[in-house]
Short mmCIF file of C-alpha atoms in Angstrom, two decimals:
data_model
loop_
_atom_site.label_atom_id
_atom_site.label_comp_id
_atom_site.label_asym_id
_atom_site.label_seq_id
_atom_site.Cartn_x
_atom_site.Cartn_y
_atom_site.Cartn_z
CA UNK A 1 0.00 0.04 -0.01
CA UNK A 2 0.94 3.65 -0.55
CA UNK A 3 -0.36 5.53 2.48
CA UNK A 4 -0.71 9.26 2.37
CA UNK A 5 -1.63 12.20 4.63
CA UNK A 6 -3.31 15.06 2.79
CA UNK A 7 -4.79 18.42 3.66
CA UNK A 8 -3.63 21.61 5.42
CA UNK A 9 -0.64 21.47 7.73
CA UNK A 10 -1.80 20.20 11.15
CA UNK A 11 -5.11 19.01 9.86
CA UNK A 12 -4.12 16.29 7.53
CA UNK A 13 -6.39 13.36 6.75
CA UNK A 14 -5.34 9.70 6.08
CA UNK A 15 -5.49 8.28 2.60
CA UNK A 16 -4.05 5.92 0.20
CA UNK A 17 -3.07 5.90 -3.47
CA UNK A 18 -4.70 3.09 -5.35
CA UNK A 19 -3.23 1.12 -8.21
CA UNK A 20 -4.41 3.69 -10.81
CA UNK A 21 -2.82 6.65 -8.98
CA UNK A 22 -6.11 7.89 -7.43
CA UNK A 23 -5.95 9.35 -3.95
CA UNK A 24 -8.56 7.75 -1.73
CA UNK A 25 -9.81 8.79 1.65
CA UNK A 26 -9.31 6.49 4.67
CA UNK A 27 -10.89 8.62 7.32
CA UNK A 28 -13.66 6.08 7.94
CA UNK A 29 -11.12 3.53 8.89
CA UNK A 30 -8.20 5.33 10.68
CA UNK A 31 -7.90 8.79 12.20
CA UNK A 32 -4.34 9.31 10.95
CA UNK A 33 -1.38 7.49 9.40
CA UNK A 34 0.27 7.38 12.84
CA UNK A 35 0.76 5.42 16.01
CA UNK A 36 -1.52 2.31 16.30
CA UNK A 37 -2.69 2.67 12.74
CA UNK A 38 0.81 1.33 11.76
CA UNK A 39 0.59 -1.80 13.83
CA UNK A 40 0.71 -5.05 11.79
CA UNK A 41 -2.94 -5.92 12.48
CA UNK A 42 -4.02 -2.41 11.59
CA UNK A 43 -2.12 -2.44 8.34
CA UNK A 44 -3.58 -5.88 7.52
CA UNK A 45 -7.11 -4.46 7.96
CA UNK A 46 -6.33 -1.65 5.63
CA UNK A 47 -4.82 -4.03 3.15
CA UNK A 48 -8.01 -6.02 3.09
CA UNK A 49 -10.09 -3.00 1.91
CA UNK A 50 -11.18 -2.75 -1.68
CA UNK A 51 -9.57 0.60 -2.67
CA UNK A 52 -12.34 1.28 -5.21
CA UNK A 53 -14.89 1.31 -2.28
CA UNK A 54 -13.08 4.27 -0.69
CA UNK A 55 -14.11 7.83 -1.59
CA UNK A 56 -11.90 9.50 -4.17
CA UNK A 57 -10.37 12.77 -3.02
CA UNK A 58 -11.36 15.64 -5.30
CA UNK A 59 -8.90 18.28 -6.56
CA UNK A 60 -5.28 18.38 -5.82
CA UNK A 61 -4.86 18.83 -2.01
CA UNK A 62 -1.52 19.53 -0.31
CA UNK A 63 0.32 16.32 0.45
CA UNK A 64 1.58 16.28 4.04
CA UNK A 65 4.33 14.23 5.68
CA UNK A 66 3.46 10.61 5.20
CA UNK A 67 3.64 9.85 9.02
CA UNK A 68 1.95 11.82 11.71
CA UNK A 69 2.78 12.38 15.32
CA UNK A 70 6.32 11.15 14.94
CA UNK A 71 7.81 10.53 18.39
CA UNK A 72 11.45 9.97 17.39
CA UNK A 73 13.24 11.05 14.14
CA UNK A 74 16.60 9.16 14.25
CA UNK A 75 19.27 9.39 11.67
CA UNK A 76 22.26 7.39 10.69
CA UNK A 77 25.34 9.38 9.51
CA UNK A 78 28.06 8.22 7.11
CA UNK A 79 26.15 5.00 6.14
CA UNK A 80 27.12 4.76 2.47
CA UNK A 81 30.72 3.72 1.55
CA UNK A 82 30.91 6.11 -1.30
CA UNK A 83 29.54 9.11 0.74
CA UNK A 84 32.11 8.42 3.53
CA UNK A 85 34.80 8.48 0.90
CA UNK A 86 33.45 11.70 -0.55
CA UNK A 87 33.45 13.27 2.97
CA UNK A 88 36.89 12.04 3.58
CA UNK A 89 35.86 10.16 6.67
CA UNK A 90 36.66 6.64 7.85
CA UNK A 91 33.89 4.03 7.42
CA UNK A 92 32.35 3.70 10.85
CA UNK A 93 32.65 0.48 12.95
CA UNK A 94 29.16 1.08 14.33
CA UNK A 95 26.31 3.30 13.12
CA UNK A 96 26.68 7.01 13.76
CA UNK A 97 23.40 8.13 15.34
CA UNK A 98 21.88 11.63 15.73
CA UNK A 99 18.39 12.95 16.09
CA UNK A 100 16.29 15.52 14.22
CA UNK A 101 13.42 17.03 16.24
CA UNK A 102 10.02 16.01 14.99
CA UNK A 103 8.96 19.68 14.55
CA UNK A 104 11.36 19.84 11.53
CA UNK A 105 9.05 17.46 9.62
CA UNK A 106 7.11 18.90 6.55
CA UNK A 107 5.47 17.59 3.52
CA UNK A 108 7.29 16.43 0.43
CA UNK A 109 6.30 19.47 -1.54
CA UNK A 110 6.46 22.12 1.19
CA UNK A 111 8.95 24.98 1.09
CA UNK A 112 12.39 24.46 2.78
CA UNK A 113 13.53 27.43 4.71
CA UNK A 114 17.14 28.63 4.60
CA UNK A 115 17.75 29.56 8.23
CA UNK A 116 18.94 32.94 9.43
CA UNK A 117 22.68 33.08 9.46
CA UNK A 118 23.03 30.05 7.16
CA UNK A 119 26.15 29.79 5.17
CA UNK A 120 26.08 26.10 4.00
CA UNK A 121 22.60 24.62 3.70
CA UNK A 122 22.80 21.23 1.99
CA UNK A 123 20.72 18.36 0.72
CA UNK A 124 20.70 14.61 1.31
CA UNK A 125 18.25 12.05 -0.26
CA UNK A 126 17.75 9.23 2.16
CA UNK A 127 15.75 6.01 2.57
CA UNK A 128 13.36 6.28 5.57
CA UNK A 129 12.29 3.40 7.74
CA UNK A 130 8.89 3.74 9.47
CA UNK A 131 8.46 1.62 12.61
CA UNK A 132 5.23 -0.36 12.84
CA UNK A 133 5.70 -2.36 16.12
CA UNK A 134 7.50 -1.56 19.28
CA UNK A 135 11.07 -2.67 19.05
CA UNK A 136 13.22 -3.17 22.24
CA UNK A 137 16.32 -5.27 22.14
CA UNK A 138 15.24 -6.96 18.92
CA UNK A 139 17.50 -9.28 17.00
CA UNK A 140 18.61 -8.67 13.48
CA UNK A 141 16.64 -11.76 12.44
CA UNK A 142 13.38 -10.29 13.82
CA UNK A 143 13.90 -6.71 12.90
CA UNK A 144 11.77 -6.68 9.68
CA UNK A 145 8.77 -7.73 11.77
CA UNK A 146 8.96 -4.20 13.41
CA UNK A 147 8.96 -2.21 10.13
CA UNK A 148 5.78 -0.85 8.69
CA UNK A 149 7.22 0.54 5.58
CA UNK A 150 9.58 2.95 3.85
CA UNK A 151 9.58 6.64 2.52
CA UNK A 152 11.66 9.22 0.91
CA UNK A 153 13.48 11.68 3.24
CA UNK A 154 15.36 14.84 2.41
CA UNK A 155 17.77 15.15 5.40
CA UNK A 156 18.36 18.96 4.79
CA UNK A 157 21.47 20.00 6.75
CA UNK A 158 23.27 23.30 7.57
CA UNK A 159 26.88 22.24 7.41
CA UNK A 160 28.23 25.36 9.17
CA UNK A 161 25.96 24.85 12.02
CA UNK A 162 26.57 21.13 12.07
CA UNK A 163 30.36 20.97 11.78
CA UNK A 164 31.75 24.35 12.73
CA UNK A 165 29.74 25.67 15.61
CA UNK A 166 30.73 23.01 18.21
CA UNK A 167 28.72 20.39 20.00
CA UNK A 168 26.64 17.65 18.35
CA UNK A 169 25.33 17.47 14.75
CA UNK A 170 21.80 18.19 15.84
CA UNK A 171 21.96 22.02 15.62
CA UNK A 172 22.69 21.71 11.85
CA UNK A 173 19.98 19.09 11.23
CA UNK A 174 16.98 20.19 13.21
CA UNK A 175 16.09 23.64 11.72
CA UNK A 176 12.43 24.20 10.82
CA UNK A 177 11.48 22.44 7.54
CA UNK A 178 14.63 20.29 7.50
CA UNK A 179 12.73 17.08 7.34
CA UNK A 180 10.44 16.51 4.32
CA UNK A 181 8.84 13.00 4.46
CA UNK A 182 6.91 11.22 1.78
CA UNK A 183 5.04 11.53 -0.53
CA UNK A 184 3.99 7.96 0.48
CA UNK A 185 4.62 5.53 3.21
CA UNK A 186 5.06 2.38 1.21
CA UNK A 187 4.38 -0.76 3.20
CA UNK A 188 6.94 -3.55 3.28
CA UNK A 189 4.85 -5.91 1.09
CA UNK A 190 5.52 -3.59 -1.89
CA UNK A 191 9.33 -3.42 -1.34
CA UNK A 192 10.78 -6.79 -1.70
CA UNK A 193 14.35 -5.65 -0.92
CA UNK A 194 15.04 -2.07 0.34
CA UNK A 195 18.78 -2.52 -0.43
CA UNK A 196 18.47 -2.41 -4.19
CA UNK A 197 16.75 0.96 -4.66
CA UNK A 198 18.14 3.62 -6.98
CA UNK A 199 17.88 7.14 -5.64
CA UNK A 200 18.64 10.63 -6.91
CA UNK A 201 18.55 14.37 -6.16
CA UNK A 202 18.62 17.36 -8.45
CA UNK A 203 18.95 21.15 -7.73
CA UNK A 204 17.59 23.42 -10.35
CA UNK A 205 17.66 20.51 -12.81
CA UNK A 206 21.29 19.53 -12.17
CA UNK A 207 21.65 16.03 -10.86
CA UNK A 208 24.05 15.99 -7.94
CA UNK A 209 23.18 12.66 -6.27
CA UNK A 210 22.73 9.53 -8.35
CA UNK A 211 23.14 6.54 -5.97
CA UNK A 212 21.69 3.36 -4.68
CA UNK A 213 20.92 1.76 -1.38
CA UNK A 214 23.25 -1.07 -2.55
CA UNK A 215 26.16 0.95 -1.04
CA UNK A 216 24.69 1.12 2.43
CA UNK A 217 27.23 -0.02 5.09
CA UNK A 218 24.63 -1.02 7.73
CA UNK A 219 21.46 -2.59 6.25
CA UNK A 220 17.86 -2.05 7.36
CA UNK A 221 17.52 -4.98 9.82
CA UNK A 222 20.87 -4.17 11.37
CA UNK A 223 19.96 -0.52 11.91
CA UNK A 224 16.63 -1.31 13.52
CA UNK A 225 18.15 -3.94 15.75
CA UNK A 226 21.08 -1.74 16.69
CA UNK A 227 19.03 1.26 17.62
CA UNK A 228 16.62 -0.84 19.62
CA UNK A 229 19.63 -1.87 21.94
CA UNK A 230 19.84 1.78 23.16
CA UNK A 231 16.21 2.96 23.05
CA UNK A 232 12.90 1.42 22.38
CA UNK A 233 11.17 2.21 19.09
CA UNK A 234 7.43 2.86 18.84
CA UNK A 235 5.04 2.74 15.93
CA UNK A 236 5.47 5.88 13.89
CA UNK A 237 9.07 6.45 14.76
CA UNK A 238 11.14 7.36 11.73
CA UNK A 239 14.75 6.33 10.95
CA UNK A 240 16.70 8.08 8.12
CA UNK A 241 19.35 5.67 6.94
CA UNK A 242 22.05 7.85 5.33
CA UNK A 243 22.82 9.34 1.90
CA UNK A 244 24.74 8.43 -1.13
CA UNK A 245 27.51 10.75 -2.55
CA UNK A 246 26.78 14.02 -4.32
CA UNK A 247 25.81 16.28 -1.42
CA UNK A 248 26.82 19.97 -1.67
CA UNK A 249 29.59 19.60 0.79
CA UNK A 250 31.25 17.02 -1.34
CA UNK A 251 31.41 19.13 -4.61
CA UNK A 252 34.69 20.71 -5.62
CA UNK A 253 34.26 23.55 -4.79
CA UNK A 254 31.32 22.94 -2.39
CA UNK A 255 27.86 24.04 -3.54
CA UNK A 256 25.14 25.12 -1.13
CA UNK A 257 21.48 26.13 -1.30
CA UNK A 258 20.13 29.57 -1.50
CA UNK A 259 16.64 30.97 -1.56
CA UNK A 260 14.67 30.50 -4.78
CA UNK A 261 16.10 27.13 -5.88
CA UNK A 262 14.18 23.88 -6.54
CA UNK A 263 15.17 20.50 -5.19
CA UNK A 264 13.72 17.35 -6.74
CA UNK A 265 14.59 13.86 -5.29
CA UNK A 266 13.31 10.32 -5.59
CA UNK A 267 13.78 6.72 -4.60
CA UNK A 268 12.65 3.91 -6.87
CA UNK A 269 9.24 2.63 -5.73
CA UNK A 270 8.84 5.30 -3.03
CA UNK A 271 7.91 8.39 -5.00
CA UNK A 272 9.37 11.79 -5.70
CA UNK A 273 9.65 14.98 -3.65
CA UNK A 274 10.04 18.57 -4.77
CA UNK A 275 10.80 21.61 -2.59
CA UNK A 276 11.45 25.30 -3.16
CA UNK A 277 13.88 27.03 -0.94
CA UNK A 278 12.85 30.27 0.78
CA UNK A 279 14.54 32.63 3.15
CA UNK A 280 13.38 31.97 6.82
CA UNK A 281 11.17 34.76 8.09
#
């Protein structure tokens, strides 16, 4: 299934995209694509519905983040061999973890703000994991049982804040609008192998990232299992799994975003995002 949240920011409704691309309303069956609606039994109930029996959504409403009420937004840094090489950093022995605050989450087509004082705002197309069942001390073998599905994430980052202002990475990762999610939450039954997905990102029509999840260092089940050893994961938590090469920081010379530009990014089977950059108010 391709699950969607649509409508005005803060008042999104649940929906799904049927096999013909029509957006259908799920409001009679779940209140949101969030929390308990992502449990395995809840997804099984939604999967059993005949999409043609659901009301078609008229017009072209705003598409919101594909997951609501995200409790934790956890990210894995330097998780692609070719990106680590691009950054001139050693391949990590264990996953590098950091957090983005959930309030940075926006829809896949919402504007991305260039923060005040920004010098080096950058882009990162990433595979997102959406948790569907509480995970605490889970094994690698059982990890997939705790995954509801996958989505596209743009892990927007301000490198000056992140790397040159002291402290942890979070201050360069959590600015408002720095976490576009979606357009869809694609359930695991539609993605046979999340480790063979092509992914790309363009800025103003120029392709900077053109990679694949094949070069991930730590794979999906390992990441879920690993994080669950340090903190429990709940339905609706989101994990961003790292980016392939081609970020602005890695260009020679580096290239960074400014207001008035357009980012387009996609992952095979998970849909496409597009954002316009604007100056923060």
